[in-house]
Short mmCIF file of C-alpha atoms in Angstrom, two decimals:
data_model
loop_
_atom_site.label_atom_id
_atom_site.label_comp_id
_atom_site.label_asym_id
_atom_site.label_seq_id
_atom_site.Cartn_x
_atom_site.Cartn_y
_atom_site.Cartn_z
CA UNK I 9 -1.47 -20.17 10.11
CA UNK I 10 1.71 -18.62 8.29
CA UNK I 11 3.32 -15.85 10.48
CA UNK I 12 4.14 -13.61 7.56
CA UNK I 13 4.56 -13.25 3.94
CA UNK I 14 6.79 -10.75 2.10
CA UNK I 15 5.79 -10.14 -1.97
CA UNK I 16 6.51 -7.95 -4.48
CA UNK I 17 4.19 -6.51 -7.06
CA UNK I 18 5.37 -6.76 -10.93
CA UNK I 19 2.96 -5.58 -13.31
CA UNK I 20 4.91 -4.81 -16.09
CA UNK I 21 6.37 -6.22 -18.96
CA UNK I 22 10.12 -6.17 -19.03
CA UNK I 23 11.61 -8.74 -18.06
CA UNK I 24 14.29 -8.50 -15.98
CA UNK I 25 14.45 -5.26 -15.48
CA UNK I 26 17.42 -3.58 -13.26
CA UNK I 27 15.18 -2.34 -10.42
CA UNK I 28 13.96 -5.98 -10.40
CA UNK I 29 16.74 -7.61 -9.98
CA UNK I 30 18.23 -5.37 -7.57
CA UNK I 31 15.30 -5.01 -5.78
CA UNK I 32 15.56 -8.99 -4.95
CA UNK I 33 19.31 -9.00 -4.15
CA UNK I 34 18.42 -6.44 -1.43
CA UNK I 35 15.51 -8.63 -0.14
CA UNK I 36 17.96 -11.28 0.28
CA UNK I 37 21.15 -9.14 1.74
CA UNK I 38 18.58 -7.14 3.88
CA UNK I 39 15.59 -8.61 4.88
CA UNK I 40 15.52 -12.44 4.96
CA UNK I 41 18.39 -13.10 7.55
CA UNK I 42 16.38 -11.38 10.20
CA UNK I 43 12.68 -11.67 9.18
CA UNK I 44 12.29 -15.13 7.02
CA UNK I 45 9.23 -15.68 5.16
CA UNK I 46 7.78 -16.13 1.77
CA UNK I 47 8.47 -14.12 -1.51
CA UNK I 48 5.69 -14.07 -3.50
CA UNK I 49 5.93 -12.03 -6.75
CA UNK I 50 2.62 -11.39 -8.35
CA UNK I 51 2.21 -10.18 -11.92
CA UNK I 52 -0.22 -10.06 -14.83
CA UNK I 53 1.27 -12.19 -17.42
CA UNK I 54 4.81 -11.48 -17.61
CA UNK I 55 6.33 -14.65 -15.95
CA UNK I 56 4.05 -16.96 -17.21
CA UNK I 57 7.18 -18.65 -18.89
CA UNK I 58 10.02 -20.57 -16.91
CA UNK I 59 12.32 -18.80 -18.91
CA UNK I 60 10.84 -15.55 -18.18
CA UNK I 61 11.34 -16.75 -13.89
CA UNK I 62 14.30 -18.14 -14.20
CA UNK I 63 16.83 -15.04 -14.15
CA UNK I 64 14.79 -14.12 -11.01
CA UNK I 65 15.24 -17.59 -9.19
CA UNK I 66 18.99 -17.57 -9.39
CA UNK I 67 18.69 -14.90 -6.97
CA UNK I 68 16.07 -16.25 -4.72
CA UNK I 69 15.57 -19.96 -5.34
CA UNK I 70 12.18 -20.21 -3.48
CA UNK I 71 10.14 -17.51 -4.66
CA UNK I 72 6.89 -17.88 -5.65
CA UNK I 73 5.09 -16.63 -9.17
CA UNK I 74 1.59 -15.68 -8.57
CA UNK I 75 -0.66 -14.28 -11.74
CA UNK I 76 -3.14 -11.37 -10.04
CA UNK I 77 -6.83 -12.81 -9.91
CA UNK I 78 -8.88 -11.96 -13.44
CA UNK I 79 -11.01 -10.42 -11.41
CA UNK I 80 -9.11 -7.86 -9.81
CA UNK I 81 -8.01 -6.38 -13.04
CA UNK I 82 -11.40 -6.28 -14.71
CA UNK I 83 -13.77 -2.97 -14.72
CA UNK I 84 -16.21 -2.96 -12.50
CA UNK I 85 -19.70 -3.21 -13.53
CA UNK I 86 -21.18 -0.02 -14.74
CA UNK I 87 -17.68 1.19 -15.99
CA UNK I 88 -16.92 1.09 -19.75
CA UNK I 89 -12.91 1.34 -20.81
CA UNK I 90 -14.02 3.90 -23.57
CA UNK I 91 -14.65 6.10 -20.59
CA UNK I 92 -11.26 6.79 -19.49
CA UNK I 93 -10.61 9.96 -20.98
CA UNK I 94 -13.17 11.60 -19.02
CA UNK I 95 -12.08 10.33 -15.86
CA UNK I 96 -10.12 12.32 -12.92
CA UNK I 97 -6.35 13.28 -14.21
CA UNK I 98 -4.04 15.45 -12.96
CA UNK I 99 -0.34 16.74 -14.27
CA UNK I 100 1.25 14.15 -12.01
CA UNK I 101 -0.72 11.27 -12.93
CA UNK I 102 -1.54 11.30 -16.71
CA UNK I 103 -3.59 9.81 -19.42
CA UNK I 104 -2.43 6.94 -20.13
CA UNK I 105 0.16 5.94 -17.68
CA UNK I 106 -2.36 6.66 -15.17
CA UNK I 107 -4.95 4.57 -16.98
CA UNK I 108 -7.09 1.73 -16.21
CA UNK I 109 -4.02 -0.54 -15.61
CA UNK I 110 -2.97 1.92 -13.01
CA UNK I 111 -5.94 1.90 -11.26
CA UNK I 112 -6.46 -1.48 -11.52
CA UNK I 113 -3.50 -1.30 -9.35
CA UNK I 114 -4.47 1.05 -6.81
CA UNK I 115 -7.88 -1.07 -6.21
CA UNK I 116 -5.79 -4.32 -5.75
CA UNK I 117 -3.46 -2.60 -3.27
CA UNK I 118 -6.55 -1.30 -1.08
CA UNK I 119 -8.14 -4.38 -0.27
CA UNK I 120 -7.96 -6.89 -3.16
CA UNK I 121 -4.43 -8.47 -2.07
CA UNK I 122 -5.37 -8.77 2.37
CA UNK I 123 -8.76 -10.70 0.90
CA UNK I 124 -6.21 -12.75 -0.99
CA UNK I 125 -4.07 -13.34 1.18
CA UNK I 126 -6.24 -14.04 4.17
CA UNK I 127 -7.88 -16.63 2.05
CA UNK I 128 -4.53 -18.70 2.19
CA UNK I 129 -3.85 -18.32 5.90
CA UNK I 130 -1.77 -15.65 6.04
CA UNK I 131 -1.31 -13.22 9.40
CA UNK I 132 1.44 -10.59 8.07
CA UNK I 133 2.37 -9.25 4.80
CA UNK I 134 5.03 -6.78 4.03
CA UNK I 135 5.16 -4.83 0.69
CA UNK I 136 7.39 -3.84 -1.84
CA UNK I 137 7.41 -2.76 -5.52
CA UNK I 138 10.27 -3.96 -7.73
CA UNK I 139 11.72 -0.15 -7.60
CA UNK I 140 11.34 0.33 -3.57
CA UNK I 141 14.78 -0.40 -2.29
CA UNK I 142 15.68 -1.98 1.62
CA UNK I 143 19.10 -0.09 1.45
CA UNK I 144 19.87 -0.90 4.89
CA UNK I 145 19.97 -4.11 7.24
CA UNK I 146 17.10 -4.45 9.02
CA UNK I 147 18.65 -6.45 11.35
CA UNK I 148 15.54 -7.12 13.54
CA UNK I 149 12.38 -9.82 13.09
CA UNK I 150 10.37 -6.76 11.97
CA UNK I 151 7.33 -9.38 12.51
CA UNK I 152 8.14 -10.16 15.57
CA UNK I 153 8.72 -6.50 16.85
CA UNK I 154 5.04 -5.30 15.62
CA UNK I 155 3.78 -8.21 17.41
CA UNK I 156 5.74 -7.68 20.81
CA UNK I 157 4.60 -4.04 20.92
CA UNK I 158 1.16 -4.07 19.92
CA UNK I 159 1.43 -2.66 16.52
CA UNK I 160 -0.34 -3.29 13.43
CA UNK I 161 0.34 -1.49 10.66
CA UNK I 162 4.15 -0.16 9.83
CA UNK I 163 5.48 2.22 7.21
CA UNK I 164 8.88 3.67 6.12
CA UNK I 165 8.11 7.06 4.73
CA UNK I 166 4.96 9.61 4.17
CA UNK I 167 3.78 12.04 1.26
CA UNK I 168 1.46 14.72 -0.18
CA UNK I 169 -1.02 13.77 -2.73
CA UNK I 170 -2.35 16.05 -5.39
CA UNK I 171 -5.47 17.45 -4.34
CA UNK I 172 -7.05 16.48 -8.04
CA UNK I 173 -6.40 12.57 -7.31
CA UNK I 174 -8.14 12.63 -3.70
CA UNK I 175 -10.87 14.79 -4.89
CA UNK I 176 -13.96 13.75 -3.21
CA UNK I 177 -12.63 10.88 -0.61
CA UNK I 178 -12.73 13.06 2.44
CA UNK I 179 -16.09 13.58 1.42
CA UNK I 180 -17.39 9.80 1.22
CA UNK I 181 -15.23 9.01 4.10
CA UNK I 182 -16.91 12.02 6.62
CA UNK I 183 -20.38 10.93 5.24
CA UNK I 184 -19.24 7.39 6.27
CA UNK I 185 -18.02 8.03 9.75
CA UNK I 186 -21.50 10.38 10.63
CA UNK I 187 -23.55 7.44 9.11
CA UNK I 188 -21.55 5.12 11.30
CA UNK I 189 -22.08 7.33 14.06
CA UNK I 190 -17.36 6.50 14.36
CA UNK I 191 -14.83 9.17 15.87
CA UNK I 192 -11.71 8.41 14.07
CA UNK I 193 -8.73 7.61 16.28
CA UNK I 194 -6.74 10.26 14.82
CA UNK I 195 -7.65 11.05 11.12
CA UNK I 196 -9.15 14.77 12.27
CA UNK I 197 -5.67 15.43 13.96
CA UNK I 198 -4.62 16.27 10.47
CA UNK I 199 -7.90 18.24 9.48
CA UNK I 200 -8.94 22.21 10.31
CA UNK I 201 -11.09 22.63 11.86
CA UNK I 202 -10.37 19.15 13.98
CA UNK I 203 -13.93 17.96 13.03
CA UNK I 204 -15.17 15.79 10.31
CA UNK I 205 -16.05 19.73 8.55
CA UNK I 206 -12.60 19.56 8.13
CA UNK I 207 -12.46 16.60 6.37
CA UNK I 208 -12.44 17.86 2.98
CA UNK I 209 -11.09 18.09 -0.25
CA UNK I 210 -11.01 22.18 -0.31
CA UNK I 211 -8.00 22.21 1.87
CA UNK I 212 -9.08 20.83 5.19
CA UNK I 213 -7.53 17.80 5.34
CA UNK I 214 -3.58 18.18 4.88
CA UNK I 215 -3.64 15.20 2.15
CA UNK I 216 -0.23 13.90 3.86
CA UNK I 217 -1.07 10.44 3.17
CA UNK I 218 1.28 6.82 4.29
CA UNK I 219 3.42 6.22 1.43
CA UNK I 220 2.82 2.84 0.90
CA UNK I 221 5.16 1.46 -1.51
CA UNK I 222 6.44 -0.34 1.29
CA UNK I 223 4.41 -1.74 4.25
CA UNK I 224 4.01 -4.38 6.78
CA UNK I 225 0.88 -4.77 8.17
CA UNK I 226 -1.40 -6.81 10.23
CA UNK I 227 -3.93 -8.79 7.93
CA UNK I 228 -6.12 -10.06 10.78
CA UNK I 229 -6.59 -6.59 11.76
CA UNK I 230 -6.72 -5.01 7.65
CA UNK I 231 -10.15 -7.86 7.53
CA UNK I 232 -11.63 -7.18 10.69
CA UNK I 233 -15.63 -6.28 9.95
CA UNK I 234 -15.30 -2.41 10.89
CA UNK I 235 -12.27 -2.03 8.43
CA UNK I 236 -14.30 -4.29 5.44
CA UNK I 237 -17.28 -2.25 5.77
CA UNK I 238 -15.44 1.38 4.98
CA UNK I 239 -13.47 -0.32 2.33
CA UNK I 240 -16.59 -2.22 0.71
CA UNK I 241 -18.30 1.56 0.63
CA UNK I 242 -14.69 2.97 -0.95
CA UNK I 243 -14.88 0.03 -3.59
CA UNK I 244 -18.59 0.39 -4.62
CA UNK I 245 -18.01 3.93 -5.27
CA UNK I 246 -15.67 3.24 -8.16
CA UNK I 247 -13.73 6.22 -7.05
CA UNK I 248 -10.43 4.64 -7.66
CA UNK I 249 -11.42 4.55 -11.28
CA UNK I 250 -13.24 8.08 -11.41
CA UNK I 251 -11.07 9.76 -9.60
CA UNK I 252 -7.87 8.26 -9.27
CA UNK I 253 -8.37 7.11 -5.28
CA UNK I 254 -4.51 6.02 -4.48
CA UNK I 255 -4.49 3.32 -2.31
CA UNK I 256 -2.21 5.44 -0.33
CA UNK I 257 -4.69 7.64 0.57
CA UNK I 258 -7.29 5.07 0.80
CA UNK I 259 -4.79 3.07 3.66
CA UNK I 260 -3.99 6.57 5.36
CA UNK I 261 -8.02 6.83 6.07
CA UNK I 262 -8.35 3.42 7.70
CA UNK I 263 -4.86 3.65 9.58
CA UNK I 264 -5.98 6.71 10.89
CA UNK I 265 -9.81 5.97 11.58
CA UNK I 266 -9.28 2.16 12.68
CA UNK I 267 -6.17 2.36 14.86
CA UNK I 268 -4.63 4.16 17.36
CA UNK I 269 -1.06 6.48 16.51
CA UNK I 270 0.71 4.14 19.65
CA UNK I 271 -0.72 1.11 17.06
CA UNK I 272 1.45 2.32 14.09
CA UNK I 273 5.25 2.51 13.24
CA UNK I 274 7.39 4.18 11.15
CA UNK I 275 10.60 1.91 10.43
CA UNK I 276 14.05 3.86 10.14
CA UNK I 277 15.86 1.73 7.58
CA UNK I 278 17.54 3.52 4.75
CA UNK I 279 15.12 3.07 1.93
CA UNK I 280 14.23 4.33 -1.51
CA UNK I 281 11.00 4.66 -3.90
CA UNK I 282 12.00 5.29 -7.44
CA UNK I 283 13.68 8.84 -7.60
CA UNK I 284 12.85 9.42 -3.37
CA UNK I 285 16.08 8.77 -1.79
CA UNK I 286 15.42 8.69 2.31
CA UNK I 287 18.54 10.21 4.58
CA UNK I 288 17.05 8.18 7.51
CA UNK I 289 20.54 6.50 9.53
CA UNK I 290 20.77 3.61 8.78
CA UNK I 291 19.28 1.42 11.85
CA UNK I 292 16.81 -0.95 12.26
CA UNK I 293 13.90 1.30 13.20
CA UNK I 294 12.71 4.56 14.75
CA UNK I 295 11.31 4.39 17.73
CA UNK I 296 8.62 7.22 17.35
CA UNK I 297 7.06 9.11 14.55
CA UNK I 298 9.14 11.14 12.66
CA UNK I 299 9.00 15.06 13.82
CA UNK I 300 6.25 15.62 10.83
CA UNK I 301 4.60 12.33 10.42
CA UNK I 302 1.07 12.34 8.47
#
């Protein structure tokens, strides 16, 4: 069984691109002295080419290329690609950037990649895009220190979606959790009232959702049956493709249903998502949840 893997997500198309590059010099500077593993950078057709990987490998020698299954970036049934216009948009997230690619995307990242990787043995993974910057030493076996104190899934930072691209997920997920007959661990915490009523998409729930451009997580735990059979009802509604489901929000339900808040962990390493510069100091981790967590 491999203890961890750390990959990257590269859909695009130019090759190497500045965030890329830095993003992999910071891997190696700040992660991979204290928490070794595998880098894995998945794509969907740019770095087919040797000469396309090879600017890449100068900086880490022993990273993997991985082409995303067929299948995860193909429509589901029922769903036609002339469609698109007519599904869910919203000023933040527009038509086409926010198109089927996109969503392909946030599918993948809400179950697609743990199926994948728990196919080829793998216990941890730990995510980052190529523009989500480590800007600080870890200087800890972040692995190891989830394990040691019972956690399971970790994050660096939290946001607010747009109530136009969670539209109708509180919904499915309430309806789930009275089918189920489940009290969520803490989900209703951030709900009003603090009962699945709350759990809506007319401004009961907050929307704060984990912002999961970076994340290490537990992939025994992400397949265990109770978490597969919310996230098999979340897939077959197509609702990342309707209505623009982030898998942010989609992980913030299951973190928040499936574990307890003494389970999670919010890292304190400096860090940065595109244009979201973090003014956390610049240590190895938190030991709590931020003042306003999600």
């Amino acid at each position: 069984m491999k203890t961890w893997k750390l990959w990257q997500l590269k859909t695009g198309t130019h090759i190497e691109s500045a965030d890329l590059l830095e993003n992999l010099n910071l891997i190696r500077q700040h992660l991979l002295p204290w928490t070794p593993g595998h880098v894995l950078l998945f794509h969907t057709g740019a770095y087919e080419a040797a000469a396309q990987q090879a600017p890449l490998l100068e900086i880490l020698p022993t990273a993997k290329f991985l082409r995303i299954p067929d299948e995860a970036w193909t429509l589901p049934p029922g769903l036609k690609e002339e469609d698109v216009v007519s599904w869910a948009f919203s000023p933040s997230c527009p038509y086409p950037t926010h198109g089927i690619g996109y969503r392909h995307m946030c599918r993948w990242y809400s179950n697609g990649l743990f199926k994948f990787l728990a196919a080829r043995g793998y216990a941890w993974v730990l995510r980052l895009d190529e523009d989500s910057k480590v800007l600080s030493p870890a200087k800890t076996d972040l692995v190891a220190w989830m394990k040691q104190n019972g956690k399971h899934y970790g994050y660096r930072l939290w946001d607010k979606d747009n109530v136009k691209i969670i539209w109708s997920l509180p919904e499915i997920t309430s309806w789930y959790l009275t089918k189920q007959m489940l009290q969520p661990a803490f989900l209703l915490d951030s709900c009003l009232p603090h009962t699945l009523s709350g759990l809506n998409s007319f401004g009961g729930w907050d929307r704060k959702v984990i912002y999961n451009n970076f994340f290490l997580v537990d992939i025994s735990w992400w397949m265990t049956e109770k978490v597969q059979a919310y996230l098999e009802v979340i897939e077959k509604s197509n609702g990342h493709y309707l209505y623009r489901w982030g898998d942010a929000a989609v992980h913030t339900m299951v973190v928040k249903t499936f574990l307890q808040r003494s389970q999670t962990h919010i890292f304190g390493f400096a860090y940065r998502h595109k244009k979201l510069q973090d003014m956390a100091r610049e240590t190895s981790f938190l030991q709590a949840w931020d003042a306003v967590p999600p």
